[in-house]
């Protein structure tokens, strides 16, 4: 157990923080932002046409349809590296291109294979893009964190 704690402190702290932050943002979006957007659309009569996308702005469509997928890509990349850090840190995904390709392949599975087995699931190619962009955001945060740490900035997170 002590070894797992040491590995988490040394290799997985940033991944744990990113994972928890993505989950928290997911909850905020799901329980506060989406209902507010839908409530405003309902009050303005935008949903009177049967809930079509015509009454929503681009930002509202992103929040309603793809922001959680973006967060999912970020969270899954952090979760993957967090688990690998606890088992065998030298196998963590360190190359952003491999990381984005990994999440892209996961997204293809989630959007095209999973609907074959999960009732009420539909494929959306834009979700694959959202997952991939979430993975890009993960790598941007890791790169900024790494540069900050190596430049002598505040924080002790090893990337």
JSON list of C-alpha atoms in Angstrom, two decimals:
[
{"chain": "A", "resi": 1, "resn": "UNK", "atom": "CA", "xyz": [0.00, 0.00, 0.00]},
{"chain": "A", "resi": 2, "resn": "UNK", "atom": "CA", "xyz": [2.84, 2.35, 0.85]},
{"chain": "A", "resi": 3, "resn": "UNK", "atom": "CA", "xyz": [4.31, 1.85, -2.64]},
{"chain": "A", "resi": 4, "resn": "UNK", "atom": "CA", "xyz": [0.98, 2.86, -4.24]},
{"chain": "A", "resi": 5, "resn": "UNK", "atom": "CA", "xyz": [0.87, 6.08, -2.21]},
{"chain": "A", "resi": 6, "resn": "UNK", "atom": "CA", "xyz": [4.45, 6.91, -3.17]},
{"chain": "A", "resi": 7, "resn": "UNK", "atom": "CA", "xyz": [3.71, 6.25, -6.85]},
{"chain": "A", "resi": 8, "resn": "UNK", "atom": "CA", "xyz": [0.58, 8.37, -6.67]},
{"chain": "A", "resi": 9, "resn": "UNK", "atom": "CA", "xyz": [2.50, 11.27, -5.13]},
{"chain": "A", "resi": 10, "resn": "UNK", "atom": "CA", "xyz": [5.36, 11.04, -7.59]},
{"chain": "A", "resi": 11, "resn": "UNK", "atom": "CA", "xyz": [3.62, 10.17, -10.86]},
{"chain": "A", "resi": 12, "resn": "UNK", "atom": "CA", "xyz": [-0.13, 10.45, -10.50]},
{"chain": "A", "resi": 13, "resn": "UNK", "atom": "CA", "xyz": [-0.92, 13.64, -8.59]},
{"chain": "A", "resi": 14, "resn": "UNK", "atom": "CA", "xyz": [-1.63, 15.77, -11.66]},
{"chain": "A", "resi": 15, "resn": "UNK", "atom": "CA", "xyz": [-3.64, 12.97, -13.27]},
{"chain": "A", "resi": 16, "resn": "UNK", "atom": "CA", "xyz": [-5.71, 12.55, -10.11]},
{"chain": "A", "resi": 17, "resn": "UNK", "atom": "CA", "xyz": [-6.38, 16.30, -9.98]},
{"chain": "A", "resi": 18, "resn": "UNK", "atom": "CA", "xyz": [-7.35, 16.42, -13.66]},
{"chain": "A", "resi": 19, "resn": "UNK", "atom": "CA", "xyz": [-9.61, 13.39, -13.27]},
{"chain": "A", "resi": 20, "resn": "UNK", "atom": "CA", "xyz": [-11.43, 14.87, -10.28]},
{"chain": "A", "resi": 21, "resn": "UNK", "atom": "CA", "xyz": [-11.69, 18.30, -11.95]},
{"chain": "A", "resi": 22, "resn": "UNK", "atom": "CA", "xyz": [-13.19, 16.76, -15.10]},
{"chain": "A", "resi": 23, "resn": "UNK", "atom": "CA", "xyz": [-15.72, 14.81, -13.02]},
{"chain": "A", "resi": 24, "resn": "UNK", "atom": "CA", "xyz": [-16.64, 17.96, -11.09]},
{"chain": "A", "resi": 25, "resn": "UNK", "atom": "CA", "xyz": [-17.09, 19.96, -14.30]},
{"chain": "A", "resi": 26, "resn": "UNK", "atom": "CA", "xyz": [-19.20, 17.13, -15.71]},
{"chain": "A", "resi": 27, "resn": "UNK", "atom": "CA", "xyz": [-21.48, 17.30, -12.65]},
{"chain": "A", "resi": 28, "resn": "UNK", "atom": "CA", "xyz": [-21.74, 21.10, -12.86]},
{"chain": "A", "resi": 29, "resn": "UNK", "atom": "CA", "xyz": [-22.57, 20.91, -16.56]},
{"chain": "A", "resi": 30, "resn": "UNK", "atom": "CA", "xyz": [-25.07, 18.11, -16.13]},
{"chain": "A", "resi": 31, "resn": "UNK", "atom": "CA", "xyz": [-26.89, 19.47, -13.08]},
{"chain": "A", "resi": 32, "resn": "UNK", "atom": "CA", "xyz": [-26.55, 23.25, -13.36]},
{"chain": "A", "resi": 33, "resn": "UNK", "atom": "CA", "xyz": [-25.55, 24.50, -16.80]},
{"chain": "A", "resi": 34, "resn": "UNK", "atom": "CA", "xyz": [-27.61, 22.19, -19.03]},
{"chain": "A", "resi": 35, "resn": "UNK", "atom": "CA", "xyz": [-30.83, 22.71, -17.05]},
{"chain": "A", "resi": 36, "resn": "UNK", "atom": "CA", "xyz": [-30.24, 26.49, -17.13]},
{"chain": "A", "resi": 37, "resn": "UNK", "atom": "CA", "xyz": [-29.73, 26.46, -20.91]},
{"chain": "A", "resi": 38, "resn": "UNK", "atom": "CA", "xyz": [-32.76, 24.24, -21.47]},
{"chain": "A", "resi": 39, "resn": "UNK", "atom": "CA", "xyz": [-34.85, 26.33, -19.07]},
{"chain": "A", "resi": 40, "resn": "UNK", "atom": "CA", "xyz": [-33.92, 29.55, -20.87]},
{"chain": "A", "resi": 41, "resn": "UNK", "atom": "CA", "xyz": [-34.69, 27.95, -24.23]},
{"chain": "A", "resi": 42, "resn": "UNK", "atom": "CA", "xyz": [-38.03, 26.72, -22.97]},
{"chain": "A", "resi": 43, "resn": "UNK", "atom": "CA", "xyz": [-38.92, 30.13, -21.51]},
{"chain": "A", "resi": 44, "resn": "UNK", "atom": "CA", "xyz": [-38.04, 31.90, -24.77]},
{"chain": "A", "resi": 45, "resn": "UNK", "atom": "CA", "xyz": [-40.11, 29.46, -26.83]},
{"chain": "A", "resi": 46, "resn": "UNK", "atom": "CA", "xyz": [-37.08, 28.00, -28.64]},
{"chain": "A", "resi": 47, "resn": "UNK", "atom": "CA", "xyz": [-38.23, 24.49, -27.81]},
{"chain": "A", "resi": 48, "resn": "UNK", "atom": "CA", "xyz": [-41.72, 25.04, -29.17]},
{"chain": "A", "resi": 49, "resn": "UNK", "atom": "CA", "xyz": [-40.68, 23.52, -32.51]},
{"chain": "A", "resi": 50, "resn": "UNK", "atom": "CA", "xyz": [-40.21, 20.13, -30.88]},
{"chain": "A", "resi": 51, "resn": "UNK", "atom": "CA", "xyz": [-36.76, 20.69, -29.40]},
{"chain": "A", "resi": 52, "resn": "UNK", "atom": "CA", "xyz": [-34.87, 21.14, -32.67]},
{"chain": "A", "resi": 53, "resn": "UNK", "atom": "CA", "xyz": [-31.41, 22.68, -32.66]},
{"chain": "A", "resi": 54, "resn": "UNK", "atom": "CA", "xyz": [-32.65, 25.71, -34.60]},
{"chain": "A", "resi": 55, "resn": "UNK", "atom": "CA", "xyz": [-33.33, 27.78, -31.49]},
{"chain": "A", "resi": 56, "resn": "UNK", "atom": "CA", "xyz": [-29.91, 27.29, -29.89]},
{"chain": "A", "resi": 57, "resn": "UNK", "atom": "CA", "xyz": [-26.69, 29.21, -30.34]},
{"chain": "A", "resi": 58, "resn": "UNK", "atom": "CA", "xyz": [-23.50, 27.37, -31.29]},
{"chain": "A", "resi": 59, "resn": "UNK", "atom": "CA", "xyz": [-22.21, 27.65, -27.69]},
{"chain": "A", "resi": 60, "resn": "UNK", "atom": "CA", "xyz": [-25.46, 26.24, -26.32]},
{"chain": "A", "resi": 61, "resn": "UNK", "atom": "CA", "xyz": [-25.29, 23.32, -28.74]},
{"chain": "A", "resi": 62, "resn": "UNK", "atom": "CA", "xyz": [-21.71, 22.59, -27.63]},
{"chain": "A", "resi": 63, "resn": "UNK", "atom": "CA", "xyz": [-22.69, 22.72, -23.94]},
{"chain": "A", "resi": 64, "resn": "UNK", "atom": "CA", "xyz": [-25.76, 20.55, -24.46]},
{"chain": "A", "resi": 65, "resn": "UNK", "atom": "CA", "xyz": [-24.30, 18.03, -26.87]},
{"chain": "A", "resi": 66, "resn": "UNK", "atom": "CA", "xyz": [-20.54, 17.78, -26.66]},
{"chain": "A", "resi": 67, "resn": "UNK", "atom": "CA", "xyz": [-18.99, 19.42, -23.58]},
{"chain": "A", "resi": 68, "resn": "UNK", "atom": "CA", "xyz": [-19.41, 16.29, -21.46]},
{"chain": "A", "resi": 69, "resn": "UNK", "atom": "CA", "xyz": [-17.73, 14.27, -24.23]},
{"chain": "A", "resi": 70, "resn": "UNK", "atom": "CA", "xyz": [-14.85, 16.76, -24.23]},
{"chain": "A", "resi": 71, "resn": "UNK", "atom": "CA", "xyz": [-14.55, 16.29, -20.47]},
{"chain": "A", "resi": 72, "resn": "UNK", "atom": "CA", "xyz": [-14.75, 12.52, -20.98]},
{"chain": "A", "resi": 73, "resn": "UNK", "atom": "CA", "xyz": [-11.71, 12.57, -23.26]},
{"chain": "A", "resi": 74, "resn": "UNK", "atom": "CA", "xyz": [-9.75, 14.57, -20.72]},
{"chain": "A", "resi": 75, "resn": "UNK", "atom": "CA", "xyz": [-10.91, 12.43, -17.79]},
{"chain": "A", "resi": 76, "resn": "UNK", "atom": "CA", "xyz": [-10.24, 9.12, -19.53]},
{"chain": "A", "resi": 77, "resn": "UNK", "atom": "CA", "xyz": [-6.71, 10.13, -20.50]},
{"chain": "A", "resi": 78, "resn": "UNK", "atom": "CA", "xyz": [-6.02, 11.20, -16.89]},
{"chain": "A", "resi": 79, "resn": "UNK", "atom": "CA", "xyz": [-7.65, 8.02, -15.54]},
{"chain": "A", "resi": 80, "resn": "UNK", "atom": "CA", "xyz": [-5.62, 5.82, -17.88]},
{"chain": "A", "resi": 81, "resn": "UNK", "atom": "CA", "xyz": [-2.31, 7.40, -16.87]},
{"chain": "A", "resi": 82, "resn": "UNK", "atom": "CA", "xyz": [-3.34, 7.40, -13.21]},
{"chain": "A", "resi": 83, "resn": "UNK", "atom": "CA", "xyz": [-3.99, 3.65, -13.25]},
{"chain": "A", "resi": 84, "resn": "UNK", "atom": "CA", "xyz": [-0.79, 2.95, -15.16]},
{"chain": "A", "resi": 85, "resn": "UNK", "atom": "CA", "xyz": [1.12, 5.11, -12.65]},
{"chain": "A", "resi": 86, "resn": "UNK", "atom": "CA", "xyz": [-0.13, 2.97, -9.81]},
{"chain": "A", "resi": 87, "resn": "UNK", "atom": "CA", "xyz": [0.82, -0.31, -11.49]},
{"chain": "A", "resi": 88, "resn": "UNK", "atom": "CA", "xyz": [3.92, 0.41, -13.56]},
{"chain": "A", "resi": 89, "resn": "UNK", "atom": "CA", "xyz": [4.81, 4.12, -13.97]},
{"chain": "A", "resi": 90, "resn": "UNK", "atom": "CA", "xyz": [7.34, 3.55, -16.74]},
{"chain": "A", "resi": 91, "resn": "UNK", "atom": "CA", "xyz": [4.48, 2.53, -19.06]},
{"chain": "A", "resi": 92, "resn": "UNK", "atom": "CA", "xyz": [2.53, 5.79, -18.70]},
{"chain": "A", "resi": 93, "resn": "UNK", "atom": "CA", "xyz": [1.50, 7.40, -21.96]},
{"chain": "A", "resi": 94, "resn": "UNK", "atom": "CA", "xyz": [3.96, 10.26, -22.36]},
{"chain": "A", "resi": 95, "resn": "UNK", "atom": "CA", "xyz": [3.64, 11.07, -26.06]},
{"chain": "A", "resi": 96, "resn": "UNK", "atom": "CA", "xyz": [0.74, 13.43, -26.85]},
{"chain": "A", "resi": 97, "resn": "UNK", "atom": "CA", "xyz": [0.27, 11.96, -30.32]},
{"chain": "A", "resi": 98, "resn": "UNK", "atom": "CA", "xyz": [-0.07, 8.46, -28.91]},
{"chain": "A", "resi": 99, "resn": "UNK", "atom": "CA", "xyz": [-2.41, 9.76, -26.21]},
{"chain": "A", "resi": 100, "resn": "UNK", "atom": "CA", "xyz": [-4.69, 11.53, -28.69]},
{"chain": "A", "resi": 101, "resn": "UNK", "atom": "CA", "xyz": [-4.64, 8.48, -31.01]},
{"chain": "A", "resi": 102, "resn": "UNK", "atom": "CA", "xyz": [-5.56, 6.28, -28.03]},
{"chain": "A", "resi": 103, "resn": "UNK", "atom": "CA", "xyz": [-8.54, 8.46, -27.10]},
{"chain": "A", "resi": 104, "resn": "UNK", "atom": "CA", "xyz": [-9.55, 8.72, -30.78]},
{"chain": "A", "resi": 105, "resn": "UNK", "atom": "CA", "xyz": [-9.63, 4.90, -31.00]},
{"chain": "A", "resi": 106, "resn": "UNK", "atom": "CA", "xyz": [-11.57, 4.71, -27.73]},
{"chain": "A", "resi": 107, "resn": "UNK", "atom": "CA", "xyz": [-14.00, 7.26, -29.16]},
{"chain": "A", "resi": 108, "resn": "UNK", "atom": "CA", "xyz": [-14.47, 5.19, -32.30]},
{"chain": "A", "resi": 109, "resn": "UNK", "atom": "CA", "xyz": [-15.29, 2.20, -30.13]},
{"chain": "A", "resi": 110, "resn": "UNK", "atom": "CA", "xyz": [-17.65, 4.16, -27.87]},
{"chain": "A", "resi": 111, "resn": "UNK", "atom": "CA", "xyz": [-19.49, 5.72, -30.81]},
{"chain": "A", "resi": 112, "resn": "UNK", "atom": "CA", "xyz": [-19.59, 2.85, -33.31]},
{"chain": "A", "resi": 113, "resn": "UNK", "atom": "CA", "xyz": [-19.15, -0.46, -31.47]},
{"chain": "A", "resi": 114, "resn": "UNK", "atom": "CA", "xyz": [-20.93, 0.29, -28.20]},
{"chain": "A", "resi": 115, "resn": "UNK", "atom": "CA", "xyz": [-24.25, 1.19, -29.91]},
{"chain": "A", "resi": 116, "resn": "UNK", "atom": "CA", "xyz": [-24.34, -2.36, -31.24]},
{"chain": "A", "resi": 117, "resn": "UNK", "atom": "CA", "xyz": [-24.62, -3.60, -27.65]},
{"chain": "A", "resi": 118, "resn": "UNK", "atom": "CA", "xyz": [-26.11, -0.69, -25.68]},
{"chain": "A", "resi": 119, "resn": "UNK", "atom": "CA", "xyz": [-29.81, -0.03, -26.22]},
{"chain": "A", "resi": 120, "resn": "UNK", "atom": "CA", "xyz": [-30.82, 3.61, -26.84]},
{"chain": "A", "resi": 121, "resn": "UNK", "atom": "CA", "xyz": [-27.24, 4.49, -27.81]},
{"chain": "A", "resi": 122, "resn": "UNK", "atom": "CA", "xyz": [-26.57, 6.36, -31.03]},
{"chain": "A", "resi": 123, "resn": "UNK", "atom": "CA", "xyz": [-23.39, 7.14, -32.95]},
{"chain": "A", "resi": 124, "resn": "UNK", "atom": "CA", "xyz": [-22.24, 10.74, -33.26]},
{"chain": "A", "resi": 125, "resn": "UNK", "atom": "CA", "xyz": [-18.99, 11.45, -35.14]},
{"chain": "A", "resi": 126, "resn": "UNK", "atom": "CA", "xyz": [-18.80, 14.87, -33.47]},
{"chain": "A", "resi": 127, "resn": "UNK", "atom": "CA", "xyz": [-18.46, 13.10, -30.13]},
{"chain": "A", "resi": 128, "resn": "UNK", "atom": "CA", "xyz": [-15.27, 11.40, -31.37]},
{"chain": "A", "resi": 129, "resn": "UNK", "atom": "CA", "xyz": [-13.90, 14.86, -32.15]},
{"chain": "A", "resi": 130, "resn": "UNK", "atom": "CA", "xyz": [-14.96, 16.09, -28.69]},
{"chain": "A", "resi": 131, "resn": "UNK", "atom": "CA", "xyz": [-13.21, 13.15, -26.97]},
{"chain": "A", "resi": 132, "resn": "UNK", "atom": "CA", "xyz": [-10.07, 13.82, -28.99]},
{"chain": "A", "resi": 133, "resn": "UNK", "atom": "CA", "xyz": [-10.12, 17.55, -28.19]},
{"chain": "A", "resi": 134, "resn": "UNK", "atom": "CA", "xyz": [-10.49, 16.65, -24.51]},
{"chain": "A", "resi": 135, "resn": "UNK", "atom": "CA", "xyz": [-7.34, 14.56, -24.84]},
{"chain": "A", "resi": 136, "resn": "UNK", "atom": "CA", "xyz": [-5.57, 17.51, -26.48]},
{"chain": "A", "resi": 137, "resn": "UNK", "atom": "CA", "xyz": [-6.62, 19.67, -23.50]},
{"chain": "A", "resi": 138, "resn": "UNK", "atom": "CA", "xyz": [-5.14, 17.03, -21.17]},
{"chain": "A", "resi": 139, "resn": "UNK", "atom": "CA", "xyz": [-1.80, 17.28, -22.96]},
{"chain": "A", "resi": 140, "resn": "UNK", "atom": "CA", "xyz": [-1.88, 21.08, -22.94]},
{"chain": "A", "resi": 141, "resn": "UNK", "atom": "CA", "xyz": [-2.39, 21.08, -19.17]},
{"chain": "A", "resi": 142, "resn": "UNK", "atom": "CA", "xyz": [0.37, 18.48, -18.69]},
{"chain": "A", "resi": 143, "resn": "UNK", "atom": "CA", "xyz": [2.77, 20.48, -20.86]},
{"chain": "A", "resi": 144, "resn": "UNK", "atom": "CA", "xyz": [2.05, 23.73, -19.02]},
{"chain": "A", "resi": 145, "resn": "UNK", "atom": "CA", "xyz": [2.40, 21.92, -15.68]},
{"chain": "A", "resi": 146, "resn": "UNK", "atom": "CA", "xyz": [5.69, 20.37, -16.75]},
{"chain": "A", "resi": 147, "resn": "UNK", "atom": "CA", "xyz": [7.14, 23.67, -17.97]},
{"chain": "A", "resi": 148, "resn": "UNK", "atom": "CA", "xyz": [6.02, 25.44, -14.82]},
{"chain": "A", "resi": 149, "resn": "UNK", "atom": "CA", "xyz": [7.61, 22.82, -12.60]},
{"chain": "A", "resi": 150, "resn": "UNK", "atom": "CA", "xyz": [10.89, 22.74, -14.54]},
{"chain": "A", "resi": 151, "resn": "UNK", "atom": "CA", "xyz": [11.04, 26.55, -14.58]},
{"chain": "A", "resi": 152, "resn": "UNK", "atom": "CA", "xyz": [10.97, 26.58, -10.79]},
{"chain": "A", "resi": 153, "resn": "UNK", "atom": "CA", "xyz": [7.35, 27.66, -10.44]},
{"chain": "A", "resi": 154, "resn": "UNK", "atom": "CA", "xyz": [5.08, 26.79, -7.58]},
{"chain": "A", "resi": 155, "resn": "UNK", "atom": "CA", "xyz": [3.90, 23.23, -7.17]},
{"chain": "A", "resi": 156, "resn": "UNK", "atom": "CA", "xyz": [5.49, 19.86, -6.74]},
{"chain": "A", "resi": 157, "resn": "UNK", "atom": "CA", "xyz": [3.58, 17.85, -9.29]},
{"chain": "A", "resi": 158, "resn": "UNK", "atom": "CA", "xyz": [5.76, 15.57, -11.36]},
{"chain": "A", "resi": 159, "resn": "UNK", "atom": "CA", "xyz": [4.61, 15.25, -14.93]}
]
